[in-house]
Coordinates of C-alpha atoms in Angstrom, one line a residue:
Chain A
M1 CA -17.8 -6.3 -31.3
K2 CA -17.0 -4.8 -27.9
V3 CA -17.6 -7.2 -25.0
A4 CA -17.4 -5.9 -21.5
V5 CA -16.9 -8.3 -18.6
L6 CA -18.3 -7.1 -15.2
S7 CA -18.9 -8.4 -11.7
G8 CA -20.2 -6.8 -8.5
K9 CA -17.1 -7.6 -6.6
G10 CA -13.5 -8.6 -7.2
G11 CA -12.3 -12.2 -7.5
T12 CA -15.3 -13.6 -9.3
G13 CA -13.4 -14.3 -12.5
K14 CA -13.7 -11.3 -14.8
T15 CA -10.0 -11.5 -15.8
L16 CA -10.2 -15.3 -16.2
V17 CA -13.2 -14.9 -18.6
S18 CA -11.8 -11.9 -20.5
V19 CA -8.3 -13.2 -20.9
N20 CA -9.5 -16.7 -22.1
L21 CA -12.2 -15.3 -24.4
A22 CA -9.7 -12.9 -26.0
S23 CA -7.1 -15.8 -26.4
V24 CA -9.6 -18.2 -27.9
A25 CA -10.6 -15.8 -30.7
K26 CA -8.7 -15.7 -33.9
E27 CA -7.6 -12.2 -33.4
S28 CA -8.6 -9.8 -30.6
L29 CA -7.9 -6.8 -28.5
Y30 CA -7.8 -7.2 -24.7
I31 CA -8.3 -4.0 -22.7
D32 CA -7.7 -4.0 -19.0
C33 CA -9.9 -1.3 -17.5
D34 CA -9.3 -2.4 -13.9
V35 CA -6.9 0.4 -13.6
E36 CA -6.5 0.2 -9.8
E37 CA -5.3 -3.3 -10.0
P38 CA -4.7 -4.4 -13.6
N39 CA -3.6 -8.1 -13.8
G40 CA -4.5 -9.3 -17.3
H41 CA -0.9 -8.5 -18.4
L42 CA 0.4 -11.1 -15.9
F43 CA -1.3 -13.8 -18.1
F44 CA -0.4 -12.3 -21.5
K45 CA 3.1 -11.2 -20.7
P46 CA 2.9 -8.9 -23.7
K47 CA 5.8 -8.2 -26.0
N48 CA 6.7 -5.0 -28.0
Y49 CA 5.8 -3.1 -24.9
A50 CA 5.2 0.6 -25.1
S51 CA 3.5 3.1 -22.7
E52 CA 2.1 6.5 -22.7
S53 CA 1.6 8.8 -19.6
I54 CA -1.9 10.1 -18.9
A55 CA -2.4 13.4 -17.2
V56 CA -5.4 15.5 -16.1
K57 CA -5.7 19.3 -15.9
I58 CA -5.5 20.9 -12.4
P59 CA -6.3 24.6 -11.9
I60 CA -3.7 26.9 -10.5
S61 CA -4.8 30.3 -9.2
D62 CA -2.7 33.4 -9.6
E63 CA -2.7 35.2 -6.3
K64 CA -2.2 38.6 -7.9
L65 CA -5.3 38.3 -10.1
C66 CA -7.6 36.6 -7.6
S67 CA -10.1 39.1 -6.1
G68 CA -11.3 36.7 -3.5
C69 CA -14.9 36.6 -4.7
R70 CA -15.1 32.9 -4.0
K71 CA -17.4 32.1 -6.9
C72 CA -15.1 29.1 -7.7
V73 CA -15.3 27.9 -4.1
E74 CA -19.1 28.0 -4.1
F75 CA -19.3 26.4 -7.5
C76 CA -17.0 23.4 -6.9
K77 CA -19.4 20.5 -6.1
F78 CA -16.4 18.4 -5.2
N79 CA -15.2 20.9 -2.6
A80 CA -11.7 20.9 -4.0
L81 CA -11.2 24.6 -3.4
A82 CA -10.9 26.6 -0.1
F83 CA -10.2 30.3 0.4
I84 CA -8.2 30.8 3.5
I85 CA -6.5 34.1 4.6
N86 CA -6.9 35.7 1.2
K87 CA -5.4 32.7 -0.6
L88 CA -7.1 30.1 -2.7
I89 CA -6.1 26.5 -1.9
V90 CA -6.6 23.8 -4.6
F91 CA -6.9 20.2 -3.3
E92 CA -5.4 18.3 -6.3
N93 CA -6.6 14.9 -5.1
V94 CA -10.2 16.1 -4.7
C95 CA -10.3 18.0 -8.0
H96 CA -12.2 16.2 -10.8
S97 CA -10.7 18.4 -13.6
C98 CA -14.1 19.6 -14.6
G99 CA -12.7 23.0 -15.5
G100 CA -15.7 24.9 -14.0
C101 CA -13.7 27.2 -11.8
I102 CA -11.6 28.3 -14.8
L103 CA -14.7 29.1 -16.8
L104 CA -16.4 30.9 -14.0
C105 CA -13.6 33.1 -12.7
P106 CA -14.4 36.8 -13.5
E107 CA -10.8 37.7 -13.1
H108 CA -9.4 34.9 -15.3
A109 CA -7.1 34.1 -12.4
F110 CA -6.7 30.4 -13.3
R111 CA -4.4 28.6 -15.5
E112 CA -4.0 24.8 -15.8
K113 CA -1.2 22.4 -15.2
D114 CA -0.9 18.8 -16.2
K115 CA -0.9 16.3 -13.4
P116 CA 0.1 12.8 -14.3
I117 CA -2.3 10.2 -12.9
G118 CA -1.1 7.0 -14.6
Q119 CA -0.4 5.4 -17.9
V120 CA -1.6 3.3 -20.8
Q121 CA 0.6 0.3 -21.8
Y122 CA 0.5 -1.5 -25.1
G123 CA 1.8 -4.9 -26.1
V124 CA 1.2 -8.1 -28.1
S125 CA 0.7 -11.7 -26.9
E126 CA 0.4 -14.0 -29.9
N127 CA -3.1 -13.4 -31.4
V128 CA -4.0 -10.8 -28.7
T129 CA -3.2 -7.1 -28.6
V130 CA -3.0 -6.1 -25.0
M131 CA -3.8 -2.6 -23.6
T132 CA -3.5 -2.0 -19.9
G133 CA -4.6 1.1 -17.9
V134 CA -2.6 1.8 -14.8
L135 CA -3.7 4.4 -12.2
N136 CA -1.0 5.7 -9.9
P137 CA -1.6 4.8 -6.2
G138 CA -3.5 7.4 -4.3
E139 CA -5.3 8.9 -7.3
L140 CA -9.0 9.5 -6.9
S141 CA -10.4 8.4 -10.2
G142 CA -9.3 6.2 -13.1
V143 CA -12.0 7.5 -15.5
P144 CA -9.5 9.6 -17.6
I145 CA -7.4 6.5 -18.2
I146 CA -10.4 4.4 -19.2
K147 CA -11.5 7.2 -21.6
K148 CA -8.0 7.1 -23.2
L149 CA -8.1 3.3 -23.4
L150 CA -11.4 3.2 -25.2
Q151 CA -11.2 6.3 -27.4
D152 CA -8.8 4.9 -30.0
I153 CA -10.3 1.5 -30.8
V154 CA -12.5 2.4 -33.7
N155 CA -10.5 0.3 -36.1
G156 CA -9.7 -2.6 -33.7
P157 CA -10.0 -6.3 -34.5
E158 CA -13.4 -8.1 -34.7
L159 CA -13.4 -9.0 -31.0
I160 CA -12.6 -6.4 -28.3
M161 CA -12.7 -7.7 -24.7
I162 CA -13.1 -5.1 -22.0
D163 CA -12.0 -6.3 -18.6
C164 CA -13.9 -4.0 -16.2
P165 CA -13.1 -2.9 -12.6
P166 CA -15.3 -4.6 -10.0
G167 CA -18.5 -3.0 -8.8
S168 CA -20.9 -0.7 -10.5
A169 CA -19.5 2.8 -9.9
C170 CA -18.5 5.6 -12.4
I171 CA -15.4 3.8 -13.5
V172 CA -17.5 0.7 -14.5
M173 CA -20.0 2.9 -16.3
E174 CA -17.2 4.5 -18.3
S175 CA -15.9 1.0 -19.2
I176 CA -19.2 -0.4 -20.5
K177 CA -20.6 2.8 -22.1
D178 CA -19.8 1.8 -25.7
A179 CA -19.9 -2.0 -25.2
D180 CA -22.1 -4.1 -27.6
Y181 CA -22.6 -6.9 -25.1
C182 CA -22.0 -7.3 -21.3
I183 CA -20.9 -10.5 -19.6
L184 CA -21.8 -10.7 -15.9
V185 CA -19.6 -13.1 -14.0
A186 CA -21.2 -14.6 -10.9
E187 CA -20.2 -16.9 -8.0
P188 CA -22.6 -19.6 -6.8
T189 CA -23.4 -18.1 -3.4
L190 CA -26.0 -15.8 -1.8
F191 CA -23.3 -13.1 -1.6
G192 CA -22.6 -13.8 -5.3
V193 CA -26.3 -13.1 -6.0
H194 CA -26.2 -9.8 -4.2
N195 CA -23.1 -8.7 -6.3
L196 CA -24.6 -10.0 -9.5
N197 CA -27.8 -8.0 -8.9
L198 CA -25.6 -4.8 -8.7
V199 CA -24.2 -5.2 -12.1
Y200 CA -27.5 -6.6 -13.5
E201 CA -29.2 -3.3 -12.4
L202 CA -26.4 -1.4 -14.1
V203 CA -26.6 -3.1 -17.5
K204 CA -30.4 -2.8 -17.5
L205 CA -30.0 0.9 -16.8
F206 CA -27.6 1.2 -19.7
K207 CA -29.9 -1.0 -21.9
K208 CA -27.1 -3.3 -22.8
P209 CA -27.6 -6.8 -24.1
H210 CA -26.2 -9.1 -21.5
G211 CA -25.7 -12.7 -20.3
V212 CA -24.3 -14.4 -17.2
I213 CA -21.3 -16.7 -16.8
L214 CA -21.6 -18.8 -13.7
N215 CA -18.1 -19.4 -12.3
K216 CA -16.8 -21.8 -9.7
C217 CA -19.8 -24.1 -10.1
V218 CA -20.1 -27.0 -7.8
E219 CA -22.7 -29.9 -7.4
G220 CA -25.9 -28.9 -5.8
E221 CA -27.9 -25.7 -5.7
N222 CA -26.6 -22.5 -7.3
P223 CA -28.3 -19.4 -5.9
A224 CA -26.9 -17.3 -8.8
E225 CA -28.4 -19.7 -11.4
K226 CA -31.7 -19.5 -9.5
F227 CA -31.5 -15.7 -9.7
C228 CA -30.9 -15.9 -13.5
I229 CA -34.0 -18.1 -14.0
E230 CA -36.1 -15.8 -11.8
K231 CA -35.0 -12.7 -13.7
D232 CA -35.0 -14.4 -17.1
I233 CA -31.4 -13.7 -17.7
K234 CA -29.6 -15.9 -20.2
V235 CA -26.8 -18.0 -18.8
I236 CA -24.1 -18.2 -21.5
G237 CA -21.7 -20.5 -19.8
Q238 CA -20.8 -22.4 -16.7
I239 CA -17.2 -22.8 -15.5
P240 CA -16.6 -25.6 -13.0
F241 CA -14.9 -25.2 -9.6
D242 CA -11.9 -27.1 -10.9
S243 CA -8.4 -27.5 -9.3
A244 CA -6.8 -27.9 -12.8
L245 CA -8.2 -24.5 -13.9
G246 CA -7.3 -23.0 -10.5
T247 CA -3.7 -24.2 -10.9
L248 CA -3.3 -22.9 -14.4
N249 CA -4.8 -19.6 -13.4
S250 CA -2.7 -19.2 -10.2
N251 CA 0.5 -19.9 -12.3
A252 CA -0.6 -17.0 -14.6
Q253 CA -1.1 -19.4 -17.5
I254 CA -3.9 -18.9 -20.1
S255 CA -6.1 -22.0 -19.8
V256 CA -7.2 -22.1 -23.4
R257 CA -3.6 -22.1 -24.6
E258 CA -2.7 -25.0 -22.2
N259 CA -5.8 -27.2 -21.9
K260 CA -8.1 -28.6 -24.6
K261 CA -11.1 -28.9 -22.4
Y262 CA -11.0 -25.2 -21.5
H263 CA -10.2 -24.3 -25.1
D264 CA -13.4 -26.0 -26.1
L265 CA -15.4 -24.5 -23.2
F266 CA -14.4 -20.9 -23.9
S267 CA -14.8 -21.4 -27.7
S268 CA -18.4 -22.4 -27.1
I269 CA -18.9 -19.5 -24.8
L270 CA -17.4 -17.1 -27.3
Q271 CA -19.8 -18.5 -30.0
V272 CA -22.8 -17.7 -27.8
V273 CA -21.4 -14.2 -27.1
T274 CA -20.9 -13.5 -30.8
Q275 CA -24.4 -14.6 -31.6
E276 CA -26.0 -12.7 -28.7
G277 CA -23.9 -9.6 -29.3
S278 CA -24.7 -9.4 -32.9
H279 CA -28.5 -9.2 -32.3
E280 CA -29.4 -5.6 -33.0
T281 CA -32.2 -5.5 -30.4
V282 CA -31.7 -5.7 -26.7
T283 CA -32.0 -9.4 -25.8
N284 CA -32.5 -8.9 -22.1
P285 CA -34.4 -5.6 -21.7
Chain B
M1 CA -11.5 32.5 22.2
K2 CA -14.2 30.9 20.1
V3 CA -14.1 27.1 20.1
A4 CA -16.1 24.7 17.7
I5 CA -17.1 21.2 18.7
P6 CA -18.8 18.8 16.2
V7 CA -22.1 17.7 17.9
D8 CA -25.0 15.4 17.2
D9 CA -27.8 17.7 18.3
K10 CA -28.7 21.4 18.9
S11 CA -28.8 21.1 22.7
M12 CA -26.3 21.5 25.5
S13 CA -27.0 17.9 26.6
T14 CA -25.9 16.6 23.2
S15 CA -22.8 14.4 22.7
V16 CA -19.7 15.0 20.6
S17 CA -20.0 13.8 17.0
Q18 CA -17.5 11.2 15.7
S19 CA -16.9 13.1 12.4
F20 CA -15.6 16.6 12.0
G21 CA -16.5 17.0 8.3
R22 CA -19.9 15.3 8.3
T23 CA -21.2 16.2 11.7
P24 CA -24.7 17.7 11.6
Y25 CA -23.9 20.7 13.8
Y26 CA -21.1 22.6 15.5
L27 CA -21.4 23.9 19.0
I28 CA -19.6 27.3 19.1
Y29 CA -18.5 28.2 22.6
D30 CA -17.0 31.5 23.5
T31 CA -14.5 31.0 26.4
D32 CA -14.7 34.7 27.3
S33 CA -18.5 35.3 27.4
K34 CA -19.3 31.6 28.2
E35 CA -22.0 31.7 25.6
S36 CA -22.9 28.9 23.2
V37 CA -24.5 28.9 19.8
F38 CA -25.1 26.1 17.3
L39 CA -24.0 26.2 13.7
D40 CA -25.5 24.0 10.9
N41 CA -22.9 22.1 8.9
S42 CA -23.9 22.5 5.3
A43 CA -21.0 20.1 4.3
I44 CA -22.8 17.0 5.7
A45 CA -24.5 16.2 2.4
S46 CA -21.4 16.7 0.2
Q47 CA -20.5 13.9 -2.1
G48 CA -16.9 14.5 -1.4
G49 CA -14.6 17.0 0.2
A50 CA -16.9 17.4 3.2
G51 CA -13.9 18.1 5.5
I52 CA -12.7 20.9 3.2
K53 CA -16.1 22.6 3.0
A54 CA -16.7 22.2 6.8
A55 CA -13.3 23.6 7.6
Q56 CA -14.0 26.6 5.3
T57 CA -17.2 27.3 7.3
I58 CA -15.2 27.1 10.5
V59 CA -12.6 29.5 9.2
D60 CA -15.3 31.9 8.0
S61 CA -17.0 31.9 11.4
N62 CA -13.8 33.2 13.0
I63 CA -13.2 30.2 15.2
N64 CA -9.9 30.0 17.0
A65 CA -9.9 26.3 18.0
I66 CA -11.5 23.0 17.3
I67 CA -12.2 20.2 19.7
T68 CA -12.8 16.9 17.8
P69 CA -12.3 13.2 18.2
Q70 CA -10.6 13.0 14.8
C71 CA -9.9 15.1 11.7
G72 CA -9.0 14.2 8.1
E73 CA -5.9 15.5 6.4
N74 CA -7.7 17.9 4.0
A75 CA -9.7 19.5 6.7
A76 CA -6.6 19.7 8.9
E77 CA -4.7 21.5 6.1
V78 CA -7.4 24.2 5.8
L79 CA -7.6 24.6 9.6
K80 CA -3.8 24.8 10.1
T81 CA -3.4 27.3 7.2
A82 CA -5.9 29.5 9.1
N83 CA -3.9 29.0 12.3
I84 CA -6.8 27.3 14.0
K85 CA -5.7 25.1 17.0
L86 CA -6.8 21.4 17.0
Y87 CA -7.6 19.7 20.3
K88 CA -8.6 16.1 20.9
T89 CA -11.7 15.3 22.8
I90 CA -11.3 13.4 26.1
N91 CA -14.8 11.8 25.9
F92 CA -18.2 12.4 24.3
S93 CA -19.5 14.9 26.8
V94 CA -19.6 18.5 25.6
Q95 CA -19.4 19.8 29.2
D96 CA -16.4 17.6 30.1
N97 CA -14.4 18.8 27.1
I98 CA -15.2 22.5 27.7
C99 CA -14.2 22.1 31.4
A100 CA -11.0 20.4 30.3
L101 CA -10.3 23.2 27.8
N102 CA -10.8 25.9 30.5
D103 CA -8.5 24.0 32.8
G104 CA -5.9 23.7 30.0
K105 CA -6.1 19.9 30.2
L106 CA -7.1 19.1 26.6
P107 CA -4.5 17.2 24.5
V108 CA -3.5 18.6 21.1
L109 CA -4.9 16.5 18.2
E110 CA -1.8 15.0 16.4
D111 CA -3.0 11.9 14.7
I112 CA -4.5 13.3 11.5
H113 CA -6.1 10.5 9.5
P114 CA -5.9 10.2 5.7
G115 CA -9.6 10.8 5.3
F116 CA -12.4 8.3 4.5
H117 CA -13.2 9.6 1.0
G118 CA -16.5 7.8 0.6
H119 CA -15.4 4.6 2.3
G120 CA -17.3 4.9 5.6
G121 CA -15.3 5.5 8.7
N122 CA -16.1 6.0 12.4

């Protein structure tokens, strides 16, 4: 079962939830899709480390073949091409590697070159296989890295935890596309509700079964919980605002491996996730 | 010499627009004939690369110089490749900037910003 963990903004506890759920399972695969700032590996400190470079295709125009018809310039919806003083300029950082210009060129003036944009790292931490996507600083989109991370996991272990990037943009859509269940992590504030609503709208659009984990819970009213009741979203777990958990986490320790209370808490959450995710119908349409 | 200024409206009383790539219009001023025309900026609705597309339009309109409060690096690369001069506005008044240009008092735009790329700006 593939379980994606999302939140509308950073710092709500996606990595806390994904790392601990992956660790509490008998055997699992943890995939860090937060390629702009992957941090799951800081907790797992994976061994048997290996890595693979990821590249995208960038068009190069042959000046001698280019007739200056500008069909490619007009076609490019990303405006990655300009034709200045009889010469085509390709803006590599704007190009989305769609290949349209190459297909369209009547003179076949384009060829492609590989442009490295990051890497995928592999390792093992006890019962967890760890995969980490890393996007090089300054690159426009981590989507090709996420595609690579998620394409080879057909024969993975029973539980696959996908730690998503924050927000609800393309890169998150790519991360949850094949997920069987989505966990939305929410903070107990009005701001938290706004961010929760962003990812809630997204998983509804993708018709994914989903549930909410309320993180940093304190005594008193929880606007995020109220939102879940109003929208009839299942709350699958509550994590207290606890200094012991905060200390473990800020020391890059995995709570379920250090603390029985949190081992039990995440075990029970995983049980709910497993039940919810194995339903064939959409539980929260 | 033909000069382009990003502006908010199609009138001579309009003010200079904050953005080069996503301005709604350009005022094209001819320093020889003293005539002005307005040019629509089709790049304003672009998802990305607005500066590149806008700069291409400027190049295709045979403009010799730009007067703008700021300019992103991609647009600047296009403009510089086409040997278009970049001047920095002194305020938001179109007239003041044209006068300053005629008097040779406009500073050259040197601080090219890295672009906003969908992250707001201004």
